[in-house]
Tab-separated table of C-alpha atoms in Angstrom:
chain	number	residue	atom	x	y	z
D	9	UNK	CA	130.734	57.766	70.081
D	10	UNK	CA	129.380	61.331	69.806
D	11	UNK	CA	128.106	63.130	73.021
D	12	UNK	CA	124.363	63.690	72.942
D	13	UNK	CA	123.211	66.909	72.461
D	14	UNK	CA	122.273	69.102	75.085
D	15	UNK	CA	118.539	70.367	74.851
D	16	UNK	CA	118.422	73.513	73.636
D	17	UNK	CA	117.047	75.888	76.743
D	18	UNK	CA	115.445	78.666	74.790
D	19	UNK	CA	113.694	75.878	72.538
D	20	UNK	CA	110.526	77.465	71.049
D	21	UNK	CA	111.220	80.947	71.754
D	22	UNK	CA	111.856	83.855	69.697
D	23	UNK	CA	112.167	87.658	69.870
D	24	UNK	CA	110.588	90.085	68.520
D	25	UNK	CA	112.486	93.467	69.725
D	26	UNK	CA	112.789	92.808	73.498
D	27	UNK	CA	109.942	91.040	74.095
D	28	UNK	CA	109.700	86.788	74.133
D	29	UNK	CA	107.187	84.568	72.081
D	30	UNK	CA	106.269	81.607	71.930
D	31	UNK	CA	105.987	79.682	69.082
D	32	UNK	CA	104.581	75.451	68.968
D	33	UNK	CA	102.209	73.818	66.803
D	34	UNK	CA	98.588	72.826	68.038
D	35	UNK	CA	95.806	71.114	66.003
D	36	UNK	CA	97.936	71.198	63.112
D	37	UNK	CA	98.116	75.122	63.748
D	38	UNK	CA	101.264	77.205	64.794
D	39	UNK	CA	100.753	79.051	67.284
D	40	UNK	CA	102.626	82.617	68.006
D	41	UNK	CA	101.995	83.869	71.535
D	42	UNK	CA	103.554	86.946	73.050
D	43	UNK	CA	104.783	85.976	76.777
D	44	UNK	CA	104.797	89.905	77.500
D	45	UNK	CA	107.972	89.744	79.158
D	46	UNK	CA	111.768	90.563	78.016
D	47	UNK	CA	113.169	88.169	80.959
D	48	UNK	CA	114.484	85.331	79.771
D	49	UNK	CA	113.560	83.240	82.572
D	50	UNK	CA	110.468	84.559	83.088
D	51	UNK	CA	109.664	83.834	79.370
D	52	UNK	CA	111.411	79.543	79.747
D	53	UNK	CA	108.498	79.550	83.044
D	54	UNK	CA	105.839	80.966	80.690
D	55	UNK	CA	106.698	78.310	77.402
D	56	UNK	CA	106.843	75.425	79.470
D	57	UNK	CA	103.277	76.397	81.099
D	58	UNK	CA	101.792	77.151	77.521
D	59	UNK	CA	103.177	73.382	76.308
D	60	UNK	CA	102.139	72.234	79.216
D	61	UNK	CA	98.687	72.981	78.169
D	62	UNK	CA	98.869	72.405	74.840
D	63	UNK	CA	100.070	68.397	75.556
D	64	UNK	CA	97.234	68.737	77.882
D	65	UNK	CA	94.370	69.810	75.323
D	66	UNK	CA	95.923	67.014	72.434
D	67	UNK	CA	95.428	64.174	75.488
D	68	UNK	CA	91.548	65.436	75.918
D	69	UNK	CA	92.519	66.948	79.328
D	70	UNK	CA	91.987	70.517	80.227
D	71	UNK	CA	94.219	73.143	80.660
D	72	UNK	CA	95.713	74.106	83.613
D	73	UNK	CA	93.617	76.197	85.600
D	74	UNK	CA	94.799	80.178	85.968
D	75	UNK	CA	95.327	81.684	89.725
D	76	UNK	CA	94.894	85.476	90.284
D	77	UNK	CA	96.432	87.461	93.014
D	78	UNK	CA	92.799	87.693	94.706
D	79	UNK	CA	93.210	83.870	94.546
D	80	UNK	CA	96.486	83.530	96.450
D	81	UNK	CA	95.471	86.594	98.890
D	82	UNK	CA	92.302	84.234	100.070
D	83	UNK	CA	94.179	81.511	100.078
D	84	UNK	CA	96.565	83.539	102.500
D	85	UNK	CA	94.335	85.198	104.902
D	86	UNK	CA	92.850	81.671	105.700
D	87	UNK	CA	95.918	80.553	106.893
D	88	UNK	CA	97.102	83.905	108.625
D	89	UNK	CA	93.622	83.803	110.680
D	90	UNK	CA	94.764	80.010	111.951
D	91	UNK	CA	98.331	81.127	112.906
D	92	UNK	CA	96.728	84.519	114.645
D	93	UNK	CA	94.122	82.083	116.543
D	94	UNK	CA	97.543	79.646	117.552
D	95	UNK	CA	99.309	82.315	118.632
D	96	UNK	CA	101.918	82.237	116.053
D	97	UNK	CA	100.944	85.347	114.442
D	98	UNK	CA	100.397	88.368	116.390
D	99	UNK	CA	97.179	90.198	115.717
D	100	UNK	CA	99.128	93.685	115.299
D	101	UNK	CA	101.703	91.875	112.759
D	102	UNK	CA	98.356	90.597	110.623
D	103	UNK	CA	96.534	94.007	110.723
D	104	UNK	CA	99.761	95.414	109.297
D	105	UNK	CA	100.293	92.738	106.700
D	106	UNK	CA	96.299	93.304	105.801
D	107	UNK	CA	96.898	96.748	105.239
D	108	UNK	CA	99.969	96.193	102.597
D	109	UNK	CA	97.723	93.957	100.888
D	110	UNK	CA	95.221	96.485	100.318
D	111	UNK	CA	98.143	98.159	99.051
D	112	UNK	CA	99.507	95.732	96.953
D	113	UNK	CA	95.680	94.694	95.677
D	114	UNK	CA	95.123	98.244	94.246
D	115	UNK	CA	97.976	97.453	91.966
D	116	UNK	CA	97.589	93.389	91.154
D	117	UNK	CA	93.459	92.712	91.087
D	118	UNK	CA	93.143	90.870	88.379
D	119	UNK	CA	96.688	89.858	87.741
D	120	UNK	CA	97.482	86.392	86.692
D	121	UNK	CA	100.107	84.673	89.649
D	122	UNK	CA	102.418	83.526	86.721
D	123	UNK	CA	102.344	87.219	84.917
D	124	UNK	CA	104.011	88.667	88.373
D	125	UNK	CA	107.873	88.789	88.213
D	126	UNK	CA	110.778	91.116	89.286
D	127	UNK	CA	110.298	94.020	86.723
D	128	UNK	CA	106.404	93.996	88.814
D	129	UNK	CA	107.793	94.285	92.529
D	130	UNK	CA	110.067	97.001	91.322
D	131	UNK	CA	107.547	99.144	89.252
D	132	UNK	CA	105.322	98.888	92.849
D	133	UNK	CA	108.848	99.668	94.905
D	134	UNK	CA	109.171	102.950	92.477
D	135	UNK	CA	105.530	103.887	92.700
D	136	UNK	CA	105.513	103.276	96.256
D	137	UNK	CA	109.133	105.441	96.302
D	138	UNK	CA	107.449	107.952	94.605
D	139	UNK	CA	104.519	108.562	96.778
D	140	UNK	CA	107.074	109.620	99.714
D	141	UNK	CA	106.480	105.993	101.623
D	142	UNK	CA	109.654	105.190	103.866
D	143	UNK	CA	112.014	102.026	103.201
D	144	UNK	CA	110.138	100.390	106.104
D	145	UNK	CA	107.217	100.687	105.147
D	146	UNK	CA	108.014	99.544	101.667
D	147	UNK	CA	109.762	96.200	103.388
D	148	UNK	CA	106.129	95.497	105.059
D	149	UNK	CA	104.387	95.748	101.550
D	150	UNK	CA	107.216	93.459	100.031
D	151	UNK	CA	107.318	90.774	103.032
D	152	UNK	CA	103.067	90.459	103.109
D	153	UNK	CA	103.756	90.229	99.097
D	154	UNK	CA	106.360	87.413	99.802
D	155	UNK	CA	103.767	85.395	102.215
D	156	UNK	CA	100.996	85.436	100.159
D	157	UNK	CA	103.271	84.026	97.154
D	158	UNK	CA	104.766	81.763	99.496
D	159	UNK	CA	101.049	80.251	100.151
D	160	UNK	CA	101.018	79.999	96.135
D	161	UNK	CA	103.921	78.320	95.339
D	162	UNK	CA	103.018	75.433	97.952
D	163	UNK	CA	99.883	74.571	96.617
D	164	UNK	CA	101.716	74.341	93.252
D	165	UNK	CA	100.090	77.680	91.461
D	166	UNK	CA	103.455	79.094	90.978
D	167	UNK	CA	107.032	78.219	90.768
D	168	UNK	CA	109.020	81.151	92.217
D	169	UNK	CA	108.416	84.022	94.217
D	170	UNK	CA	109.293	87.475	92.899
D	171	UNK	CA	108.990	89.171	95.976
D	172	UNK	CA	111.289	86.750	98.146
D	173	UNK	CA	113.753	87.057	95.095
D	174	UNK	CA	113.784	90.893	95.190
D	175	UNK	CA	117.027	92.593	95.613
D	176	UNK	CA	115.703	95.103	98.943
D	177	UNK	CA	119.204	95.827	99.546
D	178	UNK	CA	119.843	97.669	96.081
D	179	UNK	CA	116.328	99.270	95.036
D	180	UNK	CA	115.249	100.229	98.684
D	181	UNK	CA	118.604	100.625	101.037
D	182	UNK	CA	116.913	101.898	104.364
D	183	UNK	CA	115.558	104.472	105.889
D	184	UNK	CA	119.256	106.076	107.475
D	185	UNK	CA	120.192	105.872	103.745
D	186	UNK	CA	117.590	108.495	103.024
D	187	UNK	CA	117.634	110.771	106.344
D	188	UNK	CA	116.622	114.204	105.635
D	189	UNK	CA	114.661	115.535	108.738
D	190	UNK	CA	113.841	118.781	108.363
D	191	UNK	CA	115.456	121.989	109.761
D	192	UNK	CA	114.018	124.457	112.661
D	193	UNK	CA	113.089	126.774	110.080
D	194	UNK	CA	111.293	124.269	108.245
D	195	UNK	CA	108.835	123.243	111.096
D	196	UNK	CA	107.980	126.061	111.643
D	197	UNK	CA	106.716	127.143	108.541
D	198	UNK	CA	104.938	123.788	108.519
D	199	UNK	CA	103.409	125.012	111.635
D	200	UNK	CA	102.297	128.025	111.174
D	201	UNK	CA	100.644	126.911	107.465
D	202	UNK	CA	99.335	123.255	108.457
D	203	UNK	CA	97.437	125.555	111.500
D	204	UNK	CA	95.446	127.599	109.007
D	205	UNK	CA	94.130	123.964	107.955
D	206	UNK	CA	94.218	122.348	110.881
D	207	UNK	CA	94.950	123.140	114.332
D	208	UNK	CA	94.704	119.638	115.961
D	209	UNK	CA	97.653	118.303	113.254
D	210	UNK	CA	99.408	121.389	113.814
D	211	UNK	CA	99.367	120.648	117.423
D	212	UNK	CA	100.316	117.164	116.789
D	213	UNK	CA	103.469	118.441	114.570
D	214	UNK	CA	104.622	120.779	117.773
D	215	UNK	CA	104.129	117.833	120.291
D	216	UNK	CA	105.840	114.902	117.516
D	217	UNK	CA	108.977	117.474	117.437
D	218	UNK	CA	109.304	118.701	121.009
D	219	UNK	CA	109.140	114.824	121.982
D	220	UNK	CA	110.427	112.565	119.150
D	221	UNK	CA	107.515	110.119	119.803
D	222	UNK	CA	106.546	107.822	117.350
D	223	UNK	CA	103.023	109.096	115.262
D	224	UNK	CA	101.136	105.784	116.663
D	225	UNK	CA	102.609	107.293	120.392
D	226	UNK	CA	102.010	110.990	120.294
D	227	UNK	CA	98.003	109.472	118.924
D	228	UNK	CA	97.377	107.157	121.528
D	229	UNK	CA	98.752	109.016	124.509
D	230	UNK	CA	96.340	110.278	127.555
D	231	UNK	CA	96.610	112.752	130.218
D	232	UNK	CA	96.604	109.735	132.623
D	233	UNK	CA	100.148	108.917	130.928
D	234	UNK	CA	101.270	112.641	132.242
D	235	UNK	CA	102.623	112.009	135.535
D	236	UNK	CA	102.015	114.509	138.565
D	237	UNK	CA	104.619	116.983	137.771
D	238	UNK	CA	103.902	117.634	134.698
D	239	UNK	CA	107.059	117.286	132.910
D	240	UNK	CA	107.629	113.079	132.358
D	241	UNK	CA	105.256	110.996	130.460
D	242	UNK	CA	104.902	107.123	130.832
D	243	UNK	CA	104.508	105.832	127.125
D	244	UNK	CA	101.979	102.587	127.179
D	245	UNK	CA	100.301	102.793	123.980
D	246	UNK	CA	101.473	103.042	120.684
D	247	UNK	CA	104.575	101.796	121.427
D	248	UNK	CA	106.943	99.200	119.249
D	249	UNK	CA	106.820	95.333	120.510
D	250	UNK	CA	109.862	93.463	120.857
D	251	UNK	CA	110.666	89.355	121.996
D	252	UNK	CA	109.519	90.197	125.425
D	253	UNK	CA	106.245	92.502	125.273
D	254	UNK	CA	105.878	96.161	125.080
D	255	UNK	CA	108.634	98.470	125.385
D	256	UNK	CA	106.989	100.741	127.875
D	257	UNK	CA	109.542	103.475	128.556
D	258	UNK	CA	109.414	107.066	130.512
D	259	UNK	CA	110.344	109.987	128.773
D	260	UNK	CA	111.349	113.648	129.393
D	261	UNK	CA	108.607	115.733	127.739
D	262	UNK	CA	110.442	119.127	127.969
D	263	UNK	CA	108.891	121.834	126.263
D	264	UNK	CA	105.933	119.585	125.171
D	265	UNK	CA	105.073	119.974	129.406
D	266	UNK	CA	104.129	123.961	128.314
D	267	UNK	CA	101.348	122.461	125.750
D	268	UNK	CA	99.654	120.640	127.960
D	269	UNK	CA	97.492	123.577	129.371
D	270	UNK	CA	95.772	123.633	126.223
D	271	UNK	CA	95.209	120.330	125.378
D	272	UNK	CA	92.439	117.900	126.918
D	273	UNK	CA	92.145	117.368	130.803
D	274	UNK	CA	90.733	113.720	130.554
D	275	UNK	CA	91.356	111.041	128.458
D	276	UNK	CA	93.456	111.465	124.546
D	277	UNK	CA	95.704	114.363	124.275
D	278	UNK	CA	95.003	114.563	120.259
D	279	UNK	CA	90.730	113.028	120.631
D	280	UNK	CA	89.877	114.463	117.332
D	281	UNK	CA	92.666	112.552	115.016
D	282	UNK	CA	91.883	109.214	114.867
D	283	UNK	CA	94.250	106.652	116.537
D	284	UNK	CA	95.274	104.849	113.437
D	285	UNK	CA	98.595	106.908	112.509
D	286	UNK	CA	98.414	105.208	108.581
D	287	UNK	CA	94.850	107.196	109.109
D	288	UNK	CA	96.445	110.358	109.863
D	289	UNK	CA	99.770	110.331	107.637
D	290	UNK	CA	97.494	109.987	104.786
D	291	UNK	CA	95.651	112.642	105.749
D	292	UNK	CA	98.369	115.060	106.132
D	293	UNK	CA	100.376	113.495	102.869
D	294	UNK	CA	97.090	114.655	100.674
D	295	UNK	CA	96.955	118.468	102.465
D	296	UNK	CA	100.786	118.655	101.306
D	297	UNK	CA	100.008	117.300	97.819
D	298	UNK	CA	97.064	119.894	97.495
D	299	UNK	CA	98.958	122.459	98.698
D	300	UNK	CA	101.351	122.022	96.384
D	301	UNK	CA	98.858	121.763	93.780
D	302	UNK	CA	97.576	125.073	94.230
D	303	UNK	CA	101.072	126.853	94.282
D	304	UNK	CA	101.892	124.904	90.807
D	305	UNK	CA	98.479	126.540	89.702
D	306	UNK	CA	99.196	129.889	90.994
D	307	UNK	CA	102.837	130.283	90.111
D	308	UNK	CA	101.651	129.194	86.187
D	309	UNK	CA	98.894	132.072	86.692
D	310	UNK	CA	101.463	134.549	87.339
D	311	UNK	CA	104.141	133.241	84.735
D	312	UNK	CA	106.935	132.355	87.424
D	313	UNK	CA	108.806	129.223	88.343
D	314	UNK	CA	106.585	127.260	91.388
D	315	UNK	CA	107.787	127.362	94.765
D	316	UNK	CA	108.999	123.757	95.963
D	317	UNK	CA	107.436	123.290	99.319
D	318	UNK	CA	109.591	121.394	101.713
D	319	UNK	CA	108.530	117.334	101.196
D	320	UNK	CA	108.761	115.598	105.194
D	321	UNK	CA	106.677	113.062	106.617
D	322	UNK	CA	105.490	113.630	110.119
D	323	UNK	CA	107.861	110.581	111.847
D	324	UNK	CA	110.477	112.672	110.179
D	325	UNK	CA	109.703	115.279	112.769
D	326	UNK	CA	111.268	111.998	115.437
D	327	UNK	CA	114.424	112.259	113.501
D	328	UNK	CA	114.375	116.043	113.222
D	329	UNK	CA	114.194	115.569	117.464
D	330	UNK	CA	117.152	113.326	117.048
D	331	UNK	CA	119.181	115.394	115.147
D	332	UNK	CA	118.851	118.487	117.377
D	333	UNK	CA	119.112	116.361	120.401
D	334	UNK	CA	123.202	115.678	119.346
D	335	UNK	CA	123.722	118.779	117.952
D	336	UNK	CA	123.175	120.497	121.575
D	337	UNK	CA	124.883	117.490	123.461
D	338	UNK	CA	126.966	115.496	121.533
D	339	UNK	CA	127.115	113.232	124.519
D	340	UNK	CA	123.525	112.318	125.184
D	341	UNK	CA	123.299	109.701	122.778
D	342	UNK	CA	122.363	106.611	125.183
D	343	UNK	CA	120.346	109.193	126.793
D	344	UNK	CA	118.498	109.504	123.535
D	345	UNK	CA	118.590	106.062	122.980
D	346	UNK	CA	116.372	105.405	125.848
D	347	UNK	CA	114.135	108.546	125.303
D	348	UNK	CA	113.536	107.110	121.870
D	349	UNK	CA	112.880	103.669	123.017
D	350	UNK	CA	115.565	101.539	120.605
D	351	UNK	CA	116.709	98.389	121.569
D	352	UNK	CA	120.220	99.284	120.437
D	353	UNK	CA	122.350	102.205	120.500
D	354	UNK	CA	123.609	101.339	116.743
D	355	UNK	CA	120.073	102.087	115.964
D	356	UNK	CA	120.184	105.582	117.710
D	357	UNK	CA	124.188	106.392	116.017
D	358	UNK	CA	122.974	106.382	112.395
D	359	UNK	CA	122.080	110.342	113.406
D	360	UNK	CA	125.983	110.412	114.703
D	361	UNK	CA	127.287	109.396	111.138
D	362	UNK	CA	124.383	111.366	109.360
D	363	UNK	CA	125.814	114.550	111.491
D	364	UNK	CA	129.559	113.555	110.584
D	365	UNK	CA	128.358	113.116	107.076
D	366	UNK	CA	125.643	115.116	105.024
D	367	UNK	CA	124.120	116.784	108.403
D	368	UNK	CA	127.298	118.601	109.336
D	369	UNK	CA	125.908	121.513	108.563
D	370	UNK	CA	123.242	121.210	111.338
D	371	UNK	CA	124.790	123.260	113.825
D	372	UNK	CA	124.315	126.462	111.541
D	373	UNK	CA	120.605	126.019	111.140
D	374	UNK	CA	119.959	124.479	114.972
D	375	UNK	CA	117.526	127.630	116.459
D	376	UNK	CA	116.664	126.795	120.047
D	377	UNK	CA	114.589	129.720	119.887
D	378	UNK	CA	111.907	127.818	117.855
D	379	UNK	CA	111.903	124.030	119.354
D	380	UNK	CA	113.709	122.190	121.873
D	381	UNK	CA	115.847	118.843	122.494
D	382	UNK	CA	116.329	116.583	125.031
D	383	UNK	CA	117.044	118.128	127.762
D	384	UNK	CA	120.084	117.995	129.553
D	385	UNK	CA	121.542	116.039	132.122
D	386	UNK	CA	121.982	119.047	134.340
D	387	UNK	CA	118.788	120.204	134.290
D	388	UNK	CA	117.515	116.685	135.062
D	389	UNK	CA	119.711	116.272	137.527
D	390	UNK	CA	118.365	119.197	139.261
D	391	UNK	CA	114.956	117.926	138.685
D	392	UNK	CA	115.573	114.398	140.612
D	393	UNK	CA	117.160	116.670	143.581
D	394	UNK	CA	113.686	118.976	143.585
């Protein structure tokens, strides 16, 4: 007895070039329908939908009805505003997923649910790569992406999620991948140009370096954080949440103490940047594109090759902190650890392997002359005796 045939998988499809059609008769009338993808899969999900609604129309029913992102991103927030009331949700964690999802809706309004797939998430991860953003903050776009497709596929309006499926390891890596803080030399002439533009940031790029705070930190500290001898801080605000609450921590501000003269008696060091560091880093990220716009436009006036201005984000300035930190004392790393407020010190030795690796030429460009490090145990020694 013969074995029955298995069904054929790629049953009314076709090619044309890369991309997939569909082809099935309805109402007497073939139909030919490009499924705008060259996945196979993708284009097996799309078929079966379009049959779906073609048996659908030929039994008098209607066809199924057609979910946009704006959809599933209602859908969503309803549901994140009952875990944030319960407790199961922190309200920080939500205002972060809320602002990928403006993000992400700049780039999918209008999109039908089904239409998203793989090739989407990593056009966004490229674009996103593009614009300078970090491999964190890239994760955070992708995991709010993943929960609001999560919400769709339970209540049945799609059948996989792209995001989830994404391959983060390959086509983002992390951030230690990509460290590149800048050099001495580099800061500076940040410095001294961001300061003809803006004082207050360039203030803000002098404290960020001479303290490796976080941006959100270095915004949200006060004088009332300073403590009475002017050269330890208390960091409060600002800080990163783990399991058990805020990890308040005390640092060392060292040469960041001979700022404080000149910067606000009462209240916010930084009062006129706002406290919202997203705020801030964009506002710096467009000065640096504009700036470079102008020296494109000006080298092509004067018929010469542009200059390439050094590309850094301001929590680059942490790692740039870092880097100098273990390039004066090779042994202060749990010192550092603490200063910068990880959990772990594997967190804190990805500078040790980017100075065994790429960053062994540190050492030459270190100049002490133009910003400090932690300082060391010695001198704080002699500062607990005092």
């Amino acid at each position: 007895m013969p074995k029955p045939k298995k069904p054929d998988p790629d049953h009314n499809l076709y090619r044309r070039g890369e991309t997939w059609w569909c082809r099935y008769v309805l109402a007497g009338i073939e139909q030919r329908v490009s499924l705008r993808t060259t996945d196979v899969k993708a284009a097996r999900r799309a078929r079966d939908r379009l049959l779906r609604d073609a048996a659908a129309q030929r039994e008098g029913r209607g066809p199924e009805p057609i979910h946009k992102w704006e959809d599933a991103v209602e859908a969503y927030l309803a549901i994140q505003e009952t875990l944030v009331r319960s407790g199961s949700l922190s309200a920080r964690t939500a205002a972060r997923y809320e602002t990928s999802l403006i993000q992400l809706s700049e780039t999918l309004e209008g999109t039908v649910l089904t239409e998203i797939t793989t090739a989407t998430v990593l056009d966004f991860v490229i674009a996103r790569r593009e614009d300078d953003l970090s491999s964190s903050t890239i994760r955070n776009d992708l995991t709010a992406w993943s929960r609001v497709l999560s919400v769709a596929a339970t209540l049945g309006w799609i059948e996989i999620n792209p995001a989830r499926n994404f391959d983060r390891k390959t086509y983002i890596g992390r951030d230690a991948d990509l460290l590149n803080p800048p050099v001495d030399a580099e800061v500076q002439a940040l410095f001294e140009e961001v300061a003809t533009w803006s004082e207050d940031i360039a203030d803000l790029i002098r404290w960020l370096r001479e303290t490796g705070m976080r941006l959100a930190e270095g915004l949200a500290i006060e004088r009332g954080d300073i403590h009475p001898d002017g050269r330890h801080a208390t960091l409060r605000r600002g800080v990163k949440r783990n399991s058990h609450g805020l990890k308040t921590r005390t640092i060392d501000l060292g040469r960041a103490a001979d700022m404080l003269p000149r910067l606000p008696l009462r209240g916010r060091l930084f009062p006129s940047l706002s406290l919202d560091s997203a705020v801030v880093s964009t506002r710096y990220g467009q000065w640096r594109r504009q700036r470079q716009g102008r020296e494109n436009r000006e080298a092509a006036a004067q018929g010469r090759a542009p200059v390439e201005l050094a590309r850094f984000r301001l929590h680059d300035l942490r790692h740039a902190f870092a880097i100098a930190s273990l390039t004066d004392d090779p042994t202060c790393i749990y010192r550092l650890m603490e200063h910068l407020g990880h959990s772990s010190v594997r967190t804190t030795e990805v500078y040790t392997r980017f100075l065994r690796g790429e960053g062994a030429q540190r050492r030459y460009t270190r100049d002490p002359n133009l910003f400090g490090s932690l300082p060391p145990l010695a001198d704080i020694m002699l500062q607990r005796r005092a």
